[in-house]
C-alpha positions in Angstrom: -15.0 -26.7 -16.0 -15.1 -23.0 -16.8 -15.7 -23.8 -20.5 -18.5 -26.2 -19.5 -20.2 -23.6 -17.3 -19.9 -21.0 -20.1 -21.6 -23.4 -22.5 -24.4 -24.2 -20.0 -25.0 -20.6 -19.1 -25.3 -19.6 -22.8 -27.6 -22.5 -23.5 -29.8 -21.9 -20.5 -30.4 -18.3 -21.6 -31.5 -19.6 -25.1 -33.6 -22.3 -23.6 -35.3 -19.7 -21.4 -36.6 -18.1 -24.6 -37.3 -21.1 -26.8 -37.9 -24.2 -24.7 -39.7 -23.1 -21.5 -42.7 -21.6 -23.2 -44.4 -24.9 -23.8 -47.9 -23.6 -24.2 -49.3 -20.5 -25.9 -52.6 -18.8 -25.1 -55.4 -18.9 -27.6 -56.0 -15.6 -29.4 -59.1 -13.6 -28.4 -62.3 -14.9 -30.0 -63.4 -12.9 -33.0 -66.8 -11.2 -32.8 -69.7 -12.4 -34.9 -70.8 -10.0 -37.6 -73.8 -7.8 -36.6 -77.2 -9.0 -37.8 -79.0 -6.9 -40.5 -82.8 -6.2 -40.4 -84.9 -8.2 -42.9 -86.5 -6.2 -45.7 -90.0 -4.9 -44.8 -91.9 -5.7 -48.0 -90.7 -9.0 -49.4 -88.9 -11.8 -47.6 -85.5 -12.5 -49.0 -83.9 -15.9 -48.7 -81.9 -16.3 -45.5 -78.2 -16.3 -46.0 -76.3 -19.0 -44.1 -74.8 -17.7 -40.9 -71.0 -17.8 -40.9 -69.6 -20.8 -39.1 -68.4 -19.9 -35.6 -64.6 -20.2 -35.3 -63.4 -22.7 -32.8 -60.9 -21.4 -30.3 -57.4 -22.7 -31.4 -56.0 -25.5 -29.3 -53.4 -24.7 -26.8 -50.0 -25.4 -28.4 -47.6 -27.8 -26.8 -44.0 -27.2 -27.9 -41.6 -30.2 -28.4 -37.9 -29.3 -28.5 -35.7 -31.4 -30.8 -31.9 -31.0 -30.5 -30.4 -32.5 -33.6 -27.1 -33.0 -35.4 -28.3 -32.6 -39.0 -26.6 -30.0 -41.1 -26.5 -31.2 -44.7 -30.2 -31.1 -45.4 -31.2 -28.7 -42.6 -32.9 -26.2 -44.9 -35.2 -28.8 -46.3 -35.9 -30.3 -42.9 -36.7 -26.9 -41.4 -39.0 -26.0 -44.3 -40.9 -29.3 -43.9 -41.1 -28.8 -40.1 -42.4 -25.2 -40.7 -45.1 -26.6 -43.0 -46.1 -29.3 -40.6 -46.2 -26.8 -37.7 -48.5 -24.6 -39.7 -50.8 -27.4 -40.8 -51.1 -30.8 -39.2 -49.1 -29.8 -36.1 -51.4 -26.8 -35.5 -54.5 -29.0 -35.9 -53.1 -31.3 -33.3 -51.9 -28.6 -31.0 -48.2 -29.3 -31.4 -45.3 -27.1 -32.3 -41.9 -28.9 -33.2 -39.0 -26.6 -32.3 -35.8 -27.6 -34.1 -32.4 -26.8 -32.6 -29.4 -27.9 -34.8 -25.8 -28.3 -33.8 -23.5 -30.3 -36.0 -19.9 -29.4 -35.2 -19.8 -30.1 -31.4 -23.1 -32.0 -31.0 -22.1 -35.0 -28.9 -19.9 -33.1 -26.5 -22.4 -30.4 -26.0 -25.4 -32.7 -25.6 -23.5 -34.8 -23.0 -22.7 -31.6 -21.1 -26.4 -30.7 -21.1 -27.6 -34.1 -20.0 -25.0 -34.3 -17.3 -26.1 -30.9 -16.0 -29.8 -31.9 -16.1 -30.7 -29.8 -19.1 -33.0 -32.0 -21.2 -34.5 -31.8 -24.6 -37.6 -33.8 -25.5 -36.1 -35.3 -28.7 -32.4 -35.8 -29.5 -30.2 -37.7 -31.9 -28.6 -40.3 -29.8 -27.8 -44.0 -30.0 -25.1 -44.4 -27.4 -24.9 -47.4 -25.1 -23.3 -45.4 -22.3 -26.2 -42.9 -22.4 -28.7 -45.8 -22.3 -26.9 -47.1 -19.2 -27.1 -43.6 -17.6 -30.8 -43.5 -18.1 -30.9 -40.7 -20.6 -32.6 -42.5 -23.6 -36.2 -43.8 -23.6 -36.9 -47.2 -25.1 -39.1 -46.5 -28.1 -40.7 -49.9 -27.7 -42.2 -48.9 -24.4 -43.7 -45.9 -26.1 -45.0 -48.1 -28.9 -46.8 -50.3 -26.2 -48.8 -47.2 -25.2 -49.4 -45.7 -28.7 -50.6 -48.3 -31.4 -50.0 -45.9 -34.3 -46.3 -45.5 -33.3 -46.0 -49.3 -32.7 -47.2 -49.7 -36.3 -44.4 -47.4 -37.4 -41.8 -49.4 -35.4 -43.2 -52.6 -37.1 -42.6 -51.0 -40.5 -38.9 -50.4 -39.7 -38.4 -53.8 -38.0 -36.5 -55.4 -40.9 -33.9 -52.7 -40.8 -33.3 -52.4 -37.0 -29.8 -53.5 -36.0 -27.3 -52.8 -33.3 -26.9 -49.2 -34.2 -30.5 -48.5 -33.4 -31.1 -50.8 -30.5 -28.6 -50.9 -27.6 -28.8 -53.5 -24.8 -32.6 -53.9 -25.3 -33.3 -50.2 -25.8 -34.6 -49.0 -29.1 -32.9 -45.6 -29.2 -34.2 -44.4 -32.5 -35.6 -45.8 -35.8 -33.4 -46.3 -38.8 -32.9 -43.0 -40.5 -30.5 -43.3 -43.5 -27.6 -45.1 -45.1 -24.5 -43.0 -45.6 -21.7 -44.3 -47.8 -18.4 -42.4 -47.4 -16.8 -41.4 -50.7 -14.8 -38.4 -52.0 -15.9 -35.1 -53.6 -13.5 -33.9 -56.3 -13.4 -30.4 -57.8 -13.0 -31.3 -61.5 -12.3 -27.7 -62.5 -9.1 -27.7 -60.5 -8.1 -31.1 -61.9 -8.7 -30.1 -65.5 -7.0 -26.7 -64.9 -3.9 -28.6 -63.7 -4.0 -31.5 -66.2 -4.6 -34.1 -63.5 -6.3 -37.5 -63.5 -8.6 -38.5 -60.7 -6.7 -40.2 -57.9 -6.7 -43.9 -57.4 -4.4 -44.2 -54.4 -3.2 -42.1 -51.4 0.0 -41.4 -53.3 -2.1 -39.9 -56.1 -4.0 -37.8 -53.5 -0.7 -36.4 -52.3 0.7 -35.7 -55.7 -2.5 -34.1 -56.9 -2.7 -31.9 -53.8 0.8 -30.8 -54.3 0.2 -29.7 -57.9 -3.1 -27.9 -57.2 -1.7 -26.0 -54.2 1.6 -25.0 -55.9 -0.3 -23.6 -58.8 -3.1 -22.1 -56.7 -1.3 -18.8 -55.7 -2.5 -19.2 -52.1 -6.1 -19.3 -53.1 -6.5 -23.0 -54.2 -5.5 -26.0 -52.1 -5.3 -29.6 -52.9 -7.0 -31.2 -49.9 -9.6 -30.2 -47.4 -9.4 -31.0 -43.7 -11.1 -29.8 -40.5 -10.9 -29.4 -36.7 -14.2 -31.5 -36.4 -13.9 -34.1 -33.7 -15.0 -36.9 -35.9 -12.8 -36.1 -38.9 -10.2 -38.9 -38.3 -12.7 -41.6 -37.3 -15.1 -40.9 -40.2 -13.0 -39.3 -43.0 -9.8 -41.4 -42.5 -10.5 -44.6 -40.6 -13.9 -45.4 -42.0 -13.2 -43.9 -45.4 -10.1 -46.2 -45.8 -11.9 -49.5 -45.0 -12.1 -50.5 -48.6 -8.3 -51.1 -48.1 -8.3 -52.6 -44.7 -9.6 -55.9 -43.3 -11.1 -54.1 -40.3 -11.2 -50.6 -38.8 -9.5 -49.1 -35.7 -11.7 -51.5 -33.7 -11.6 -55.2 -34.7 -14.8 -56.9 -33.5 -13.4 -60.3 -34.5 -10.6 -60.1 -31.9 -12.1 -57.5 -29.6 -9.0 -55.3 -29.9 -8.1 -51.8 -31.1 -5.7 -51.6 -34.0 -4.3 -48.3 -35.5 -1.2 -49.5 -37.3 -2.9 -50.0 -40.7 -3.4 -46.3 -41.1 0.3 -45.5 -41.5 0.1 -44.5 -45.2 -2.9 -42.2 -45.0 -1.7 -40.6 -41.7 1.7 -39.9 -43.2 0.3 -38.4 -46.3 -2.1 -36.2 -44.2 0.9 -35.1 -42.2 3.0 -34.3 -45.3 0.1 -32.4 -46.9 -0.3 -30.4 -43.7 3.4 -29.7 -43.2 3.8 -28.6 -46.8 0.8 -26.4 -46.9 -1.2 -28.5 -49.4 -4.1 -28.9 -47.0 -6.7 -26.3 -46.0 -8.6 -26.3 -42.7 -6.7 -28.4 -40.3 -6.0 -25.5 -38.0 -9.1 -23.4 -38.0 -12.1 -24.7 -40.0 -15.0 -26.7 -38.5 -16.8 -29.1 -40.8 -19.3 -26.6 -42.4 -16.7 -23.9 -43.1 -14.4 -26.4 -45.0 -17.4 -27.6 -46.9 -18.1 -24.0 -47.8 -14.5 -23.6 -49.1 -14.9 -26.7 -51.3 -18.2 -25.3 -52.6 -16.5 -22.0 -53.4 -14.0 -23.8 -55.6 -10.9 -23.4 -53.3 -10.3 -27.1 -52.5 -9.5 -29.9 -54.9 -10.5 -33.0 -52.8 -12.5 -33.6 -49.6 -13.9 -36.9 -48.2 -17.7 -36.8 -48.2 -20.6 -38.8 -46.7 -23.4 -39.1 -49.2 -25.5 -36.4 -47.6 -22.9 -33.9 -48.7 -24.8 -33.9 -52.0 -27.3 -31.7 -50.2 -24.5 -29.6 -48.8 -23.2 -28.8 -52.2 -26.6 -28.2 -53.8 -28.6 -26.6 -51.0 -26.6 -25.6 -48.0 -23.5 -24.3 -49.8 -24.4 -24.5 -53.6 -21.2 -25.4 -55.4 -19.7 -22.7 -57.6 -17.4 -25.2 -59.2 -17.9 -28.4 -61.3 -17.5 -31.4 -59.1 -17.8 -35.2 -59.1 -17.8 -38.1 -56.7 -15.4 -41.1 -56.6 -14.9 -44.0 -54.3 -12.3 -43.3 -51.7 -8.8 -44.0 -53.2 -7.0 -47.1 -52.0 -4.3 -47.0 -49.4 -1.9 -48.6 -52.0 -2.4 -49.9 -55.5 -4.4 -53.2 -55.4 -5.3 -52.8 -51.7 -9.0 -52.1 -52.3 -10.0 -55.8 -51.9 -12.7 -55.0 -49.3 -16.1 -53.2 -49.5 -16.4 -49.7 -48.4 -18.7 -48.8 -45.5 -21.8 -46.8 -45.0 -23.0 -45.3 -41.8 -26.2 -46.6 -40.3 -27.7 -43.3 -39.0 -30.3 -43.3 -36.3 -33.4 -41.0 -36.2 -34.7 -38.9 -33.4 -34.9 -40.5 -30.0 -36.6 -39.5 -26.8 -34.9 -38.2 -23.7 -36.0 -40.4 -20.9 -35.9 -37.8 -18.1 -37.9 -35.4 -20.3 -40.5 -38.1 -21.0 -40.8 -39.1 -17.4 -41.4 -35.5 -16.4 -44.0 -34.8 -19.1 -47.7 -34.7 -18.6 -50.0 -36.6 -20.9 -50.5 -33.8 -23.4 -46.7 -33.4 -23.7 -46.2 -37.1 -24.2 -48.9 -37.1 -26.9 -47.2 -34.2 -28.6 -43.8 -36.0 -28.5 -45.3 -39.0 -30.2 -46.9 -36.8 -32.9 -43.5 -35.4 -33.7 -41.9 -38.9 -33.8 -44.6 -40.0 -36.3 -43.8 -37.0 -38.5 -40.0 -37.2 -38.3 -40.0 -40.9 -39.2 -42.7 -40.7 -41.9 -42.2 -42.0 -45.4 -43.3 -38.6 -46.6 -40.5 -36.7 -44.9 -37.9 -39.3 -45.8 -39.0 -39.4 -49.4 -39.0 -35.6 -49.6 -35.4 -35.4 -48.3 -34.4 -38.2 -50.7 -35.8 -36.3 -53.6 -33.4 -33.4 -53.0 -30.4 -35.6 -52.4 -30.2 -35.4 -48.6 -30.6 -39.0 -47.5 -30.8 -42.6 -48.7 -33.7 -44.1 -46.8 -33.7 -47.7 -45.6 -37.1 -48.5 -47.0 -36.9 -49.5 -50.7 -40.5 -48.4 -51.2 -39.7 -44.9 -50.2 -37.0 -44.7 -52.9 -39.3 -46.4 -55.4 -42.2 -43.9 -54.8 -40.0 -40.8 -54.8 -40.3 -38.3 -57.6 -36.6 -37.5 -58.2 -36.2 -34.3 -60.2 -34.6 -34.4 -63.6 -32.5 -31.6 -62.4 -30.6 -33.8 -59.9 -27.0 -33.8 -60.9 -25.1 -37.0 -61.7 -23.3 -36.7 -58.3 -26.3 -38.0 -56.5 -26.5 -41.2 -58.5 -22.8 -41.7 -57.7 -23.2 -41.0 -54.0 -26.3 -43.2 -53.7 -24.6 -46.3 -55.4 -24.3 -48.9 -52.6 -23.1 -51.7 -55.0 -19.8 -52.2 -53.2 -20.6 -50.9 -49.7 -21.7 -52.6 -46.5 -22.7 -51.5 -43.0 -20.2 -51.0 -40.2 -19.5 -52.8 -37.0 -20.2 -51.3 -33.6 -17.3 -49.9 -31.6 -16.9 -49.1 -27.9 -15.1 -45.7 -28.1 -17.6 -43.8 -26.0 -17.8 -46.6 -23.4 -14.1 -47.0 -22.5 -12.5 -44.9 -19.9 -9.2 -43.9 -21.4 -6.0 -42.9 -19.8 -4.5 -40.0 -21.7 -5.5 -38.3 -25.0 -8.0 -40.0 -27.3 -7.1 -41.0 -30.9 -8.7 -37.8 -32.4 -6.4 -35.6 -30.3 -3.4 -37.9 -31.0 -4.0 -37.9 -34.8 -4.3 -34.1 -34.9 -1.0 -33.8 -33.0 0.7 -36.3 -35.3 -0.2 -34.5 -38.5 0.9 -31.2 -36.9 4.4 -32.7 -36.4 4.2 -32.8 -32.6 4.7 -36.5 -32.2 7.6 -37.2 -34.6 7.5 -39.3 -37.8 7.0 -42.8 -36.4 3.3 -43.6 -36.8 3.9 -47.2 -35.7 5.1 -46.0 -32.3 2.1 -43.7 -32.0 -0.2 -46.5 -33.0 1.4 -48.9 -30.5 0.8 -46.4 -27.7 -2.9 -45.9 -28.8 -3.4 -49.7 -29.0 -1.9 -50.3 -25.5 -4.0 -47.6 -23.9 -7.3 -48.4 -25.7 -7.0 -52.2 -25.3 -6.3 -51.7 -21.5 -9.3 -49.5 -21.2 -11.5 -52.1 -23.1 -10.2 -54.9 -20.9 -11.2 -52.8 -17.8 -14.6 -52.2 -19.3 -15.2 -55.8 -20.0 -13.9 -57.0 -16.6 -16.1 -54.5 -14.7 -19.3 -56.3 -15.9 -21.1 -52.9 -15.9 -21.5 -52.9 -19.7 -22.9 -55.5 -22.1 -20.1 -55.8 -24.6 -21.7 -58.4 -26.8 -22.6 -55.8 -29.5 -19.0 -54.9 -29.9 -17.8 -58.4 -30.4 -20.0 -59.7 -33.2 -18.2 -61.3 -36.2 -17.6 -58.9 -39.1 -16.5 -59.5 -42.7 -16.6 -57.0 -45.5 -14.5 -58.7 -48.1 -15.6 -58.3 -51.7 
């Protein structure tokens, strides 16, 4: 509770400066130039009087709390241009507040405490049920231009974007999960690119032992999503399903024994950097600096290593190695990311001018122009094929972007009820971290059995309560090649 109060107090101080001043006063009107006397002798042609300046519109500020980090610089630059141009003309100022490392936890704390942002990145069924997310279709019914934008995205809207009848956000980007490899360290140590997790371990061992305490084979992080995204999802080319099986409506963790044991061995032997003390951006910075041999990477990490933390090493992209040789008989997965949504309490409390401003920001943030601009610098893979086709991709784009953006053998993911279940005991992120630190012994199957028992019991309670529509979690799923 003390930690939560500390977070809220710090944020409220910031919001007092950036979020409460929703309107700015128009500057004082400039005086017209003094008129000059006409010549006495001959009449000169009259010069046109300077146009009178119109008083600037009052500016309405819209606060957007987002979890974008990889292409944040480009996004902020584009927002700045929009604020100075079209936004100013419309009397709107879009204020971007970014938090990637602890986004979900912090935002839930804000919402629980009644601290609301106008826009937020959220597609969470539990938050819909709590009344925190506004249905964008209801906004479209009031604003025809925004309804036309919804219509343009309709072919791509799925269960990630629309929860129990609430359109939380429009489709933003497709994000395949692959692996970034420092080819300088592989060439230096005479290594071939890894094809299995055994190869990952052996390469990490060689790189670290030859690295003199400055170079490490594998990168890891304290990031809360590191196990779900960079282990469970990343390994799905080798597994029939993930930690959640929508076909049987059960949790299953036993299939991750090999990667979890290799992660544990890399940590215990010192072949891994970041598991104790580095959040997601700091470990990416270490990879970019050339200190890490391998690190799993969503496709937007291209922008990380070209813009956010420009790579000082030569690097390439590979599909995530198989759990064992011949196990990669399934397609890998990409994340279906959801664009900015509207906070329902903030919308309900807004006057008409504020609602109009929020819609203007939604139109800009979901525009083909913005998505195309971010695609052109390697930040996102848009849903709309026409955005990709019309983009002017620079000849300077490295080969890594083409490798990242290749979706040939990738497919979208299933939905999972992690945030909806009420779990007894530690969640799997905490358990996985404890396991690789050696705190839970060496028997992953026993650890997995405990997780499965607790998670499946929690899901059974959720389903029996009738308080949550679970149909989205139990849709058939097949990602075989």
